[in-house]
PDB file of C-alpha atoms (C1' of nucleotides) in Angstrom:
ATOM      1  CA  MET D 144     -45.362  21.604 -36.126  1.00 34.00           C
ATOM      2  CA  SER D 145     -47.086  20.248 -33.076  1.00 35.00           C
ATOM      3  CA  LYS D 146     -47.630  23.836 -32.048  1.00 34.00           C
ATOM      4  CA  GLN D 147     -50.170  24.567 -34.733  1.00 35.00           C
ATOM      5  CA  ALA D 148     -52.048  21.341 -34.136  1.00 35.00           C
ATOM      6  CA  ALA D 149     -52.116  22.114 -30.443  1.00 36.00           C
ATOM      7  CA  ALA D 150     -53.474  25.604 -31.056  1.00 35.00           C
ATOM      8  CA  LEU D 151     -56.260  24.229 -33.189  1.00 36.00           C
ATOM      9  CA  THR D 152     -57.210  21.544 -30.725  1.00 44.00           C
ATOM     10  CA  LEU D 153     -57.043  24.028 -27.905  1.00 46.00           C
ATOM     11  CA  THR D 154     -59.518  26.182 -29.752  1.00 44.00           C
ATOM     12  CA  ASP D 155     -61.844  23.214 -29.801  1.00 46.00           C
ATOM     13  CA  ILE D 156     -61.351  22.593 -26.132  1.00 46.00           C
ATOM     14  CA  THR D 157     -62.226  26.179 -25.374  1.00 45.00           C
ATOM     15  CA  ALA D 158     -65.739  25.405 -26.477  1.00 43.00           C
ATOM     16  CA  ASP D 159     -65.968  22.515 -24.049  1.00 44.00           C
ATOM     17  CA  ALA D 160     -65.576  23.759 -20.513  1.00 39.00           C
ATOM     18  CA  SER D 161     -65.604  20.318 -18.908  1.00 45.00           C
ATOM     19  CA  CYS D 162     -62.694  18.691 -20.654  1.00 56.00           C
ATOM     20  CA  CYS D 163     -60.092  18.901 -17.946  1.00 60.00           C
ATOM     21  CA  PRO D 164     -60.528  17.987 -14.315  1.00 63.00           C
ATOM     22  CA  PRO D 165     -58.023  19.423 -11.828  1.00 67.00           C
ATOM     23  CA  ILE D 166     -54.563  17.910 -11.867  1.00 63.00           C
ATOM     24  CA  THR D 167     -55.026  17.132  -8.197  1.00 62.00           C
ATOM     25  CA  GLU D 168     -57.687  14.580  -9.133  1.00 61.00           C
ATOM     26  CA  HIS D 169     -56.297  12.666 -12.070  1.00 68.00           C
ATOM     27  CA  ARG D 170     -53.089  12.340 -13.981  1.00 75.00           C
ATOM     28  CA  ILE D 171     -53.287  14.334 -17.182  1.00 85.00           C
ATOM     29  CA  PRO D 172     -53.216  12.208 -20.338  1.00 86.00           C
ATOM     30  CA  ALA D 173     -50.318  12.872 -22.650  1.00 86.00           C
ATOM     31  CA  GLU D 174     -52.635  14.300 -25.294  1.00 86.00           C
ATOM     32  CA  THR D 175     -54.236  16.772 -22.923  1.00 87.00           C
ATOM     33  CA  ALA D 176     -50.827  17.802 -21.644  1.00 89.00           C
ATOM     34  CA  ALA D 177     -49.620  18.383 -25.188  1.00 89.00           C
ATOM     35  CA  ILE D 178     -52.636  20.575 -25.849  1.00 87.00           C
ATOM     36  CA  LEU D 179     -52.608  22.652 -22.674  1.00 90.00           C
ATOM     37  CA  ALA D 180     -48.861  23.028 -22.168  1.00 92.00           C
ATOM     38  CA  PRO D 181     -48.536  25.622 -24.983  1.00 93.00           C
ATOM     39  CA  ALA D 182     -51.113  27.790 -23.221  1.00 94.00           C
ATOM     40  CA  PHE D 183     -49.086  27.727 -20.013  1.00 95.00           C
ATOM     41  CA  LYS D 184     -45.929  28.310 -22.008  1.00 95.00           C
ATOM     42  CA  ALA D 185     -47.525  31.362 -23.580  1.00 95.00           C
ATOM     43  CA  LEU D 186     -48.109  32.733 -20.071  1.00 95.00           C
ATOM     44  CA  GLY D 187     -44.546  31.819 -19.099  1.00 94.00           C
ATOM     45  CA  ASP D 188     -43.072  35.128 -20.158  1.00 95.00           C
ATOM     46  CA  PRO D 189     -43.367  38.234 -17.944  1.00 94.00           C
ATOM     47  CA  VAL D 190     -44.211  40.478 -20.874  1.00 95.00           C
ATOM     48  CA  ARG D 191     -46.943  38.181 -22.135  1.00 95.00           C
ATOM     49  CA  LEU D 192     -48.319  37.724 -18.633  1.00 94.00           C
ATOM     50  CA  GLN D 193     -48.643  41.481 -18.311  1.00 94.00           C
ATOM     51  CA  LEU D 194     -50.123  41.788 -21.787  1.00 94.00           C
ATOM     52  CA  MET D 195     -52.636  39.079 -20.914  1.00 94.00           C
ATOM     53  CA  SER D 196     -53.596  40.846 -17.709  1.00 93.00           C
ATOM     54  CA  MET D 197     -53.966  44.190 -19.472  1.00 94.00           C
ATOM     55  CA  ILE D 198     -56.195  42.598 -22.102  1.00 93.00           C
ATOM     56  CA  ALA D 199     -58.216  40.566 -19.616  1.00 91.00           C
ATOM     57  CA  SER D 200     -58.737  43.507 -17.294  1.00 90.00           C
ATOM     58  CA  ALA D 201     -59.629  45.997 -20.010  1.00 89.00           C
ATOM     59  CA  SER D 202     -62.704  47.899 -18.925  1.00 85.00           C
ATOM     60  CA  GLU D 203     -64.637  47.461 -22.165  1.00 85.00           C
ATOM     61  CA  GLY D 204     -63.461  43.893 -22.562  1.00 87.00           C
ATOM     62  CA  GLU D 205     -60.996  44.897 -25.195  1.00 91.00           C
ATOM     63  CA  ILE D 206     -57.935  47.071 -25.551  1.00 94.00           C
ATOM     64  CA  CYS D 207     -56.142  48.809 -28.414  1.00 94.00           C
ATOM     65  CA  VAL D 208     -52.645  47.786 -29.403  1.00 94.00           C
ATOM     66  CA  CYS D 209     -51.839  51.470 -29.284  1.00 93.00           C
ATOM     67  CA  GLU D 210     -52.371  51.262 -25.517  1.00 93.00           C
ATOM     68  CA  LEU D 211     -50.343  48.098 -25.077  1.00 94.00           C
ATOM     69  CA  THR D 212     -47.196  49.027 -26.958  1.00 94.00           C
ATOM     70  CA  PRO D 213     -46.220  52.186 -25.030  1.00 93.00           C
ATOM     71  CA  ALA D 214     -46.699  50.324 -21.731  1.00 93.00           C
ATOM     72  CA  PHE D 215     -43.452  48.420 -22.296  1.00 93.00           C
ATOM     73  CA  GLU D 216     -39.867  49.315 -23.013  1.00 92.00           C
ATOM     74  CA  LEU D 217     -39.929  47.149 -26.098  1.00 93.00           C
ATOM     75  CA  SER D 218     -40.251  47.758 -29.813  1.00 92.00           C
ATOM     76  CA  GLY D 219     -43.592  47.546 -31.563  1.00 92.00           C
ATOM     77  CA  PRO D 220     -42.705  44.408 -33.502  1.00 93.00           C
ATOM     78  CA  THR D 221     -41.630  42.666 -30.316  1.00 95.00           C
ATOM     79  CA  ILE D 222     -44.978  43.411 -28.666  1.00 95.00           C
ATOM     80  CA  SER D 223     -46.682  42.262 -31.854  1.00 94.00           C
ATOM     81  CA  HIS D 224     -44.684  39.045 -31.697  1.00 95.00           C
ATOM     82  CA  HIS D 225     -45.798  38.387 -28.131  1.00 95.00           C
ATOM     83  CA  LEU D 226     -49.410  39.138 -29.043  1.00 95.00           C
ATOM     84  CA  LYS D 227     -49.148  36.665 -31.879  1.00 95.00           C
ATOM     85  CA  THR D 228     -47.938  34.043 -29.408  1.00 95.00           C
ATOM     86  CA  LEU D 229     -50.948  34.712 -27.185  1.00 95.00           C
ATOM     87  CA  ARG D 230     -53.179  34.550 -30.242  1.00 94.00           C
ATOM     88  CA  GLU D 231     -51.749  31.238 -31.407  1.00 92.00           C
ATOM     89  CA  ALA D 232     -52.162  29.847 -27.911  1.00 92.00           C
ATOM     90  CA  GLY D 233     -55.865  30.646 -28.152  1.00 91.00           C
ATOM     91  CA  LEU D 234     -55.735  33.040 -25.215  1.00 93.00           C
ATOM     92  CA  VAL D 235     -56.811  36.185 -27.053  1.00 93.00           C
ATOM     93  CA  ASP D 236     -58.637  37.306 -30.164  1.00 93.00           C
ATOM     94  CA  ALA D 237     -57.716  40.221 -32.387  1.00 92.00           C
ATOM     95  CA  GLU D 238     -59.945  42.428 -34.467  1.00 91.00           C
ATOM     96  CA  ARG D 239     -59.091  45.328 -36.708  1.00 90.00           C
ATOM     97  CA  ARG D 240     -61.443  48.296 -36.597  1.00 90.00           C
ATOM     98  CA  GLY D 241     -60.331  51.200 -38.696  1.00 86.00           C
ATOM     99  CA  THR D 242     -56.809  52.242 -38.012  1.00 86.00           C
ATOM    100  CA  TRP D 243     -56.332  50.296 -34.813  1.00 91.00           C
ATOM    101  CA  VAL D 244     -56.329  46.673 -33.798  1.00 93.00           C
ATOM    102  CA  TYR D 245     -58.175  45.624 -30.664  1.00 94.00           C
ATOM    103  CA  TYR D 246     -57.454  42.581 -28.527  1.00 95.00           C
ATOM    104  CA  ARG D 247     -59.880  40.800 -26.235  1.00 93.00           C
ATOM    105  CA  ALA D 248     -59.391  37.870 -23.885  1.00 92.00           C
ATOM    106  CA  ARG D 249     -61.069  34.514 -24.361  1.00 89.00           C
ATOM    107  CA  PRO D 250     -62.442  33.746 -20.885  1.00 79.00           C
ATOM    108  CA  GLY D 251     -63.075  30.114 -21.759  1.00 84.00           C
ATOM    109  CA  ILE D 252     -59.485  29.080 -22.012  1.00 86.00           C
ATOM    110  CA  LEU D 253     -58.488  31.036 -18.905  1.00 87.00           C
ATOM    111  CA  HIS D 254     -61.237  29.276 -17.002  1.00 86.00           C
ATOM    112  CA  GLN D 255     -59.959  26.024 -18.441  1.00 84.00           C
ATOM    113  CA  LEU D 256     -56.466  26.559 -17.129  1.00 89.00           C
ATOM    114  CA  ALA D 257     -57.721  27.816 -13.771  1.00 89.00           C
ATOM    115  CA  THR D 258     -59.881  24.736 -13.323  1.00 87.00           C
ATOM    116  CA  LEU D 259     -56.928  22.531 -14.112  1.00 88.00           C
ATOM    117  CA  LEU D 260     -54.901  24.169 -11.373  1.00 87.00           C
ATOM    118  CA  THR D 261     -57.662  24.359  -8.807  1.00 79.00           C
ATOM    119  CA  ALA D 262     -57.085  21.939  -5.981  1.00 58.00           C
ATOM    120  CA  GLN D 263     -59.894  20.146  -4.209  1.00 44.00           C
ATOM    121  CA  THR D 264     -57.302  20.066  -1.435  1.00 41.00           C
ATOM    122  CA  PRO D 265     -57.197  16.304  -0.944  1.00 40.00           C
ATOM    123  CA  VAL D 266     -53.449  16.668  -1.184  1.00 38.00           C
ATOM    124  CA  ASP D 267     -51.134  16.531   1.760  1.00 38.00           C
ATOM    125  CA  ALA D 268     -52.182  16.540   5.377  1.00 32.00           C
TER     126      ALA D 268
ATOM    127  CA  MET K  97     -29.723  34.742 -12.762  1.00 33.00           C
ATOM    128  CA  SER K  98     -33.129  36.273 -12.448  1.00 34.00           C
ATOM    129  CA  LYS K  99     -34.503  32.751 -12.315  1.00 33.00           C
ATOM    130  CA  GLN K 100     -33.087  31.978  -8.909  1.00 35.00           C
ATOM    131  CA  ALA K 101     -34.214  35.277  -7.475  1.00 35.00           C
ATOM    132  CA  ALA K 102     -37.679  34.664  -8.843  1.00 35.00           C
ATOM    133  CA  ALA K 103     -37.804  31.190  -7.346  1.00 34.00           C
ATOM    134  CA  LEU K 104     -36.894  32.517  -3.962  1.00 36.00           C
ATOM    135  CA  THR K 105     -39.433  35.297  -4.079  1.00 44.00           C
ATOM    136  CA  LEU K 106     -42.053  32.890  -5.327  1.00 46.00           C
ATOM    137  CA  THR K 107     -41.396  30.745  -2.304  1.00 44.00           C
ATOM    138  CA  ASP K 108     -42.188  33.747  -0.178  1.00 45.00           C
ATOM    139  CA  ILE K 109     -45.353  34.439  -2.104  1.00 46.00           C
ATOM    140  CA  THR K 110     -46.516  30.896  -1.562  1.00 45.00           C
ATOM    141  CA  ALA K 111     -46.882  31.728   2.087  1.00 43.00           C
ATOM    142  CA  ASP K 112     -49.156  34.635   1.279  1.00 44.00           C
ATOM    143  CA  ALA K 113     -52.269  33.415  -0.456  1.00 39.00           C
ATOM    144  CA  SER K 114     -53.677  36.858  -1.120  1.00 46.00           C
ATOM    145  CA  CYS K 115     -50.868  38.402  -3.107  1.00 57.00           C
ATOM    146  CA  CYS K 116     -52.347  38.163  -6.564  1.00 60.00           C
ATOM    147  CA  PRO K 117     -55.831  39.153  -7.622  1.00 64.00           C
ATOM    148  CA  PRO K 118     -57.152  37.720 -10.894  1.00 67.00           C
ATOM    149  CA  ILE K 119     -55.704  39.184 -14.056  1.00 62.00           C
ATOM    150  CA  THR K 120     -59.244  40.017 -15.101  1.00 62.00           C
ATOM    151  CA  GLU K 121     -59.382  42.587 -12.300  1.00 62.00           C
ATOM    152  CA  HIS K 122     -56.093  44.431 -12.427  1.00 69.00           C
ATOM    153  CA  ARG K 123     -53.058  44.688 -14.587  1.00 75.00           C
ATOM    154  CA  ILE K 124     -50.254  42.631 -13.118  1.00 86.00           C
ATOM    155  CA  PRO K 125     -47.289  44.718 -11.940  1.00 87.00           C
ATOM    156  CA  ALA K 126     -44.025  43.981 -13.669  1.00 88.00           C
ATOM    157  CA  GLU K 127     -42.538  42.557 -10.490  1.00 87.00           C
ATOM    158  CA  THR K 128     -45.397  40.142  -9.943  1.00 87.00           C
ATOM    159  CA  ALA K 129     -45.234  39.069 -13.577  1.00 89.00           C
ATOM    160  CA  ALA K 130     -41.506  38.433 -13.274  1.00 90.00           C
ATOM    161  CA  ILE K 131     -42.139  36.274 -10.238  1.00 87.00           C
ATOM    162  CA  LEU K 132     -45.100  34.250 -11.497  1.00 90.00           C
ATOM    163  CA  ALA K 133     -44.083  33.819 -15.130  1.00 92.00           C
ATOM    164  CA  PRO K 134     -41.426  31.187 -14.295  1.00 93.00           C
ATOM    165  CA  ALA K 135     -44.104  29.099 -12.603  1.00 93.00           C
ATOM    166  CA  PHE K 136     -46.248  29.165 -15.731  1.00 95.00           C
ATOM    167  CA  LYS K 137     -43.183  28.483 -17.822  1.00 95.00           C
ATOM    168  CA  ALA K 138     -42.430  25.451 -15.691  1.00 95.00           C
ATOM    169  CA  LEU K 139     -45.902  24.149 -16.526  1.00 94.00           C
ATOM    170  CA  GLY K 140     -45.375  24.994 -20.186  1.00 94.00           C
ATOM    171  CA  ASP K 141     -43.839  21.655 -21.061  1.00 94.00           C
ATOM    172  CA  PRO K 142     -46.047  18.588 -21.624  1.00 93.00           C
ATOM    173  CA  VAL K 143     -43.738  16.323 -19.650  1.00 94.00           C
ATOM    174  CA  ARG K 144     -43.629  18.663 -16.666  1.00 93.00           C
ATOM    175  CA  LEU K 145     -47.381  19.185 -16.815  1.00 94.00           C
ATOM    176  CA  GLN K 146     -47.868  15.430 -16.601  1.00 93.00           C
ATOM    177  CA  LEU K 147     -45.269  15.123 -13.860  1.00 93.00           C
ATOM    178  CA  MET K 148     -47.025  17.880 -11.937  1.00 93.00           C
ATOM    179  CA  SER K 149     -50.367  16.165 -12.307  1.00 92.00           C
ATOM    180  CA  MET K 150     -48.945  12.823 -11.222  1.00 92.00           C
ATOM    181  CA  ILE K 151     -47.410  14.436  -8.152  1.00 91.00           C
ATOM    182  CA  ALA K 152     -50.467  16.521  -7.320  1.00 90.00           C
ATOM    183  CA  SER K 153     -52.834  13.597  -7.732  1.00 89.00           C
ATOM    184  CA  ALA K 154     -50.733  11.108  -5.789  1.00 87.00           C
ATOM    185  CA  SER K 155     -52.982   9.271  -3.379  1.00 82.00           C
ATOM    186  CA  GLU K 156     -50.763   9.699  -0.331  1.00 83.00           C
ATOM    187  CA  GLY K 157     -49.872  13.247  -1.291  1.00 85.00           C
ATOM    188  CA  GLU K 158     -46.478  12.191  -2.481  1.00 87.00           C
ATOM    189  CA  ILE K 159     -44.966   9.981  -5.133  1.00 91.00           C
ATOM    190  CA  CYS K 160     -41.657   8.184  -5.634  1.00 90.00           C
ATOM    191  CA  VAL K 161     -39.327   9.095  -8.477  1.00 91.00           C
ATOM    192  CA  CYS K 162     -39.218   5.392  -9.204  1.00 89.00           C
ATOM    193  CA  GLU K 163     -42.879   5.670 -10.212  1.00 90.00           C
ATOM    194  CA  LEU K 164     -42.430   8.800 -12.274  1.00 91.00           C
ATOM    195  CA  THR K 165     -39.471   7.798 -14.408  1.00 91.00           C
ATOM    196  CA  PRO K 166     -40.928   4.647 -16.048  1.00 90.00           C
ATOM    197  CA  ALA K 167     -44.088   6.571 -16.951  1.00 90.00           C
ATOM    198  CA  PHE K 168     -42.221   8.409 -19.708  1.00 90.00           C
ATOM    199  CA  GLU K 169     -40.141   7.469 -22.710  1.00 89.00           C
ATOM    200  CA  LEU K 170     -37.309   9.603 -21.407  1.00 91.00           C
ATOM    201  CA  SER K 171     -34.030   8.955 -19.646  1.00 89.00           C
ATOM    202  CA  GLY K 172     -33.728   9.190 -15.888  1.00 89.00           C
ATOM    203  CA  PRO K 173     -31.561  12.304 -15.947  1.00 89.00           C
ATOM    204  CA  THR K 174     -34.044  14.051 -18.206  1.00 92.00           C
ATOM    205  CA  ILE K 175     -36.890  13.360 -15.795  1.00 92.00           C
ATOM    206  CA  SER K 176     -34.653  14.502 -12.966  1.00 91.00           C
ATOM    207  CA  HIS K 177     -33.957  17.689 -14.863  1.00 93.00           C
ATOM    208  CA  HIS K 178     -37.658  18.396 -15.322  1.00 94.00           C
ATOM    209  CA  LEU K 179     -38.290  17.695 -11.642  1.00 94.00           C
ATOM    210  CA  LYS K 180     -35.552  20.143 -10.778  1.00 93.00           C
ATOM    211  CA  THR K 181     -37.291  22.755 -12.913  1.00 94.00           C
ATOM    212  CA  LEU K 182     -40.545  22.172 -11.044  1.00 94.00           C
ATOM    213  CA  ARG K 183     -38.648  22.347  -7.767  1.00 92.00           C
ATOM    214  CA  GLU K 184     -36.954  25.632  -8.666  1.00 91.00           C
ATOM    215  CA  ALA K 185     -40.311  27.044  -9.722  1.00 91.00           C
ATOM    216  CA  GLY K 186     -41.579  26.320  -6.217  1.00 90.00           C
ATOM    217  CA  LEU K 187     -44.255  23.946  -7.472  1.00 91.00           C
ATOM    218  CA  VAL K 188     -43.054  20.819  -5.695  1.00 92.00           C
ATOM    219  CA  ASP K 189     -40.963  19.722  -2.756  1.00 90.00           C
ATOM    220  CA  ALA K 190     -38.556  16.797  -2.710  1.00 89.00           C
ATOM    221  CA  GLU K 191     -37.522  14.601   0.180  1.00 88.00           C
ATOM    222  CA  ARG K 192     -35.111  11.711   0.260  1.00 85.00           C
ATOM    223  CA  ARG K 193     -36.156   8.733   2.372  1.00 85.00           C
ATOM    224  CA  GLY K 194     -33.783   5.815   2.106  1.00 80.00           C
ATOM    225  CA  THR K 195     -33.019   4.836  -1.429  1.00 80.00           C
ATOM    226  CA  TRP K 196     -35.782   6.758  -3.089  1.00 85.00           C
ATOM    227  CA  VAL K 197     -36.740  10.382  -3.431  1.00 88.00           C
ATOM    228  CA  TYR K 198     -40.352  11.401  -2.918  1.00 91.00           C
ATOM    229  CA  TYR K 199     -42.012  14.429  -4.435  1.00 92.00           C
ATOM    230  CA  ARG K 200     -45.063  16.256  -3.146  1.00 90.00           C
ATOM    231  CA  ALA K 201     -46.993  19.190  -4.571  1.00 90.00           C
ATOM    232  CA  ARG K 202     -47.187  22.572  -2.898  1.00 87.00           C
ATOM    233  CA  PRO K 203     -50.907  23.403  -3.022  1.00 79.00           C
ATOM    234  CA  GLY K 204     -50.262  27.040  -2.150  1.00 83.00           C
ATOM    235  CA  ILE K 205     -48.591  27.989  -5.365  1.00 85.00           C
ATOM    236  CA  LEU K 206     -51.079  26.056  -7.485  1.00 87.00           C
ATOM    237  CA  HIS K 207     -53.899  27.886  -5.749  1.00 86.00           C
ATOM    238  CA  GLN K 208     -52.005  31.101  -6.389  1.00 84.00           C
ATOM    239  CA  LEU K 209     -51.819  30.519 -10.106  1.00 89.00           C
ATOM    240  CA  ALA K 210     -55.418  29.320 -10.289  1.00 89.00           C
ATOM    241  CA  THR K 211     -56.629  32.444  -8.525  1.00 87.00           C
ATOM    242  CA  LEU K 212     -54.689  34.573 -10.943  1.00 88.00           C
ATOM    243  CA  LEU K 213     -56.436  32.937 -13.884  1.00 87.00           C
ATOM    244  CA  THR K 214     -59.887  32.842 -12.356  1.00 79.00           C
ATOM    245  CA  ALA K 215     -62.200  35.286 -14.056  1.00 58.00           C
ATOM    246  CA  GLN K 216     -64.908  37.153 -12.230  1.00 43.00           C
ATOM    247  CA  THR K 217     -66.405  37.288 -15.732  1.00 41.00           C
ATOM    248  CA  PRO K 218     -66.731  41.052 -15.998  1.00 40.00           C
ATOM    249  CA  VAL K 219     -65.072  40.656 -19.367  1.00 38.00           C
ATOM    250  CA  ASP K 220     -66.927  40.921 -22.594  1.00 38.00           C
ATOM    251  CA  ALA K 221     -70.676  41.121 -22.989  1.00 31.00           C
TER     252      ALA K 221
ATOM    253  C1'  DT N 220     -54.949  58.850 -56.028  1.00 81.79           C
ATOM    254  C1'  DC N 221     -51.336  60.003 -52.814  1.00 81.79           C
ATOM    255  C1'  DT N 222     -49.412  60.353 -48.443  1.00 81.79           C
ATOM    256  C1'  DC N 223     -49.321  59.446 -43.659  1.00 81.79           C
ATOM    257  C1'  DT N 224     -49.982  56.648 -39.537  1.00 81.79           C
ATOM    258  C1'  DG N 225     -50.092  52.260 -37.302  1.00 81.79           C
ATOM    259  C1'  DA N 226     -49.628  47.036 -37.026  1.00 81.79           C
ATOM    260  C1'  DT N 227     -47.699  42.955 -38.745  1.00 81.79           C
ATOM    261  C1'  DT N 228     -44.261  40.017 -41.159  1.00 81.79           C
ATOM    262  C1'  DA N 229     -39.507  38.599 -42.526  1.00 81.79           C
ATOM    263  C1'  DG N 230     -34.801  37.881 -41.503  1.00 81.79           C
ATOM    264  C1'  DA N 231     -30.928  37.644 -38.266  1.00 81.79           C
ATOM    265  C1'  DC N 232     -28.587  36.990 -33.941  1.00 81.79           C
ATOM    266  C1'  DA N 233     -27.691  35.946 -28.951  1.00 81.79           C
ATOM    267  C1'  DA N 234     -29.555  33.533 -25.018  1.00 81.79           C
ATOM    268  C1'  DA N 235     -32.171  29.908 -22.958  1.00 81.79           C
ATOM    269  C1'  DC N 236     -34.198  25.333 -23.170  1.00 81.79           C
ATOM    270  C1'  DG N 237     -34.671  20.116 -23.775  1.00 81.79           C
ATOM    271  C1'  DT N 238     -32.285  16.139 -24.300  1.00 81.79           C
ATOM    272  C1'  DC N 239     -28.765  12.682 -23.595  1.00 81.79           C
ATOM    273  C1'  DA N 240     -24.226  10.329 -21.974  1.00 81.79           C
ATOM    274  C1'  DA N 241     -20.907   9.971 -18.413  1.00 81.79           C
ATOM    275  C1'  DG N 242     -19.576  10.468 -13.805  1.00 81.79           C
ATOM    276  C1'  DA N 243     -20.483  11.291  -8.719  1.00 81.79           C
ATOM    277  C1'  DC N 244     -23.213  10.664  -4.603  1.00 81.79           C
ATOM    278  C1'  DA N 245     -26.437   8.289  -1.142  1.00 81.79           C
ATOM    279  C1'  DG N 246     -28.296   4.285   0.917  1.00 81.79           C
ATOM    280  C1'  DT N 247     -28.993  -0.959   1.304  1.00 81.79           C
ATOM    281  C1'  DG N 248     -27.669  -5.622   2.082  1.00 81.79           C
ATOM    282  C1'  DC N 249     -24.152  -9.078   2.738  1.00 81.79           C
TER     283       DC N 249
ATOM    284  C1'  DG Z 299     -15.976  -2.721   4.883  1.00 81.79           C
ATOM    285  C1'  DC Z 300     -17.500  -3.688   0.136  1.00 81.79           C
ATOM    286  C1'  DA Z 301     -20.261  -4.305  -3.852  1.00 81.79           C
ATOM    287  C1'  DC Z 302     -24.730  -3.141  -5.751  1.00 81.79           C
ATOM    288  C1'  DT Z 303     -28.802  -0.365  -6.820  1.00 81.79           C
ATOM    289  C1'  DG Z 304     -30.841   3.951  -7.706  1.00 81.79           C
ATOM    290  C1'  DT Z 305     -30.782   9.048  -8.136  1.00 81.79           C
ATOM    291  C1'  DC Z 306     -28.656  13.479  -8.975  1.00 81.79           C
ATOM    292  C1'  DT Z 307     -25.199  16.537 -11.180  1.00 81.79           C
ATOM    293  C1'  DT Z 308     -22.197  18.009 -14.887  1.00 81.79           C
ATOM    294  C1'  DG Z 309     -21.003  18.876 -19.590  1.00 81.79           C
ATOM    295  C1'  DA Z 310     -22.250  19.023 -24.341  1.00 81.79           C
ATOM    296  C1'  DC Z 311     -25.139  19.548 -28.493  1.00 81.79           C
ATOM    297  C1'  DG Z 312     -29.080  20.810 -31.339  1.00 81.79           C
ATOM    298  C1'  DT Z 313     -33.382  23.328 -31.162  1.00 81.79           C
ATOM    299  C1'  DT Z 314     -36.375  26.945 -29.697  1.00 81.79           C
ATOM    300  C1'  DT Z 315     -37.221  31.545 -27.953  1.00 81.79           C
ATOM    301  C1'  DG Z 316     -36.897  36.685 -27.405  1.00 81.79           C
ATOM    302  C1'  DT Z 317     -35.302  40.688 -29.342  1.00 81.79           C
ATOM    303  C1'  DC Z 318     -34.096  43.893 -32.819  1.00 81.79           C
ATOM    304  C1'  DT Z 319     -34.007  46.384 -37.660  1.00 81.79           C
ATOM    305  C1'  DA Z 320     -35.922  46.691 -42.159  1.00 81.79           C
ATOM    306  C1'  DA Z 321     -39.630  45.937 -45.143  1.00 81.79           C
ATOM    307  C1'  DT Z 322     -44.589  45.113 -46.116  1.00 81.79           C
ATOM    308  C1'  DC Z 323     -49.572  45.497 -45.491  1.00 81.79           C
ATOM    309  C1'  DA Z 324     -54.073  47.955 -44.070  1.00 81.79           C
ATOM    310  C1'  DG Z 325     -56.813  51.918 -43.417  1.00 81.79           C
ATOM    311  C1'  DA Z 326     -57.740  57.235 -42.961  1.00 81.79           C
ATOM    312  C1'  DG Z 327     -57.654  61.744 -44.600  1.00 81.79           C
ATOM    313  C1'  DA Z 328     -56.477  65.397 -47.991  1.00 81.79           C
TER     314       DA Z 328
END
DNA sequence: TCTCTGATTAGACAAACGTCAAGACAGTGC
DNA sequence: GCACTGTCTTGACGTTTGTCTAATCAGAGA
């Protein structure tokens, strides 16, 4: 229930690259945490992390599902399930062209998460 | 079972800041994904994300549990459980001084994750 | 139109997660 | 030494997640 709302709001945030200062600067508001946590959760599975890296590092900016599926020892539906999770988290976009479906990363949200984690190193001595 | 092994290995990685190039450059090896995914998973809960931000943004570089617990509408043990998750993920360190326990962030691992997500923007057109 | 290939959806099950209540442990002050 | 305060650990329960098989949907080619 909150998942869908979060995905929608996260999509909005993706358009605004200055929403979230690093966690080393300010405490994250509960709302922001509720919105961004699903994105981290989506990356919290080894298979999805690899899928995300394969999609993000694809040479033409996109990659066919037919290349992703055989790269894992998992069934097609399972890979599809993980891709759906990444999609709902706003991390990737999917597009069907002819027989195959192509996935591409959404750099905005990745940049968002990276900025959140980037330390200005005022922490510790 | 794999969680503990991952936590240990992640602790090692924290010492090496150059282990993980951005996912936009290379596909993540399965081993690396298995090691880093638990860290993202640990950040995949709104409460833990807020806890992490409170710890990372603490003015003296550390923060007392007695400040963290009342900031949430959750029981003490539940907060303790989440802190343990962050600890096992290698994201924070805990130290007991007198009555209270103090938590401090480990900038290394945060930098690690941020680097992984940072795009050199070769993706897309 | 029919058939074939490929991706997604639906349903089911085991494992892991988030939460709380109760009990145990550590340190302080008298 | 003893009682008190505060935190952590253990055990339990309901929910969510990850995986599979079977079925459905979308497009290409004959």
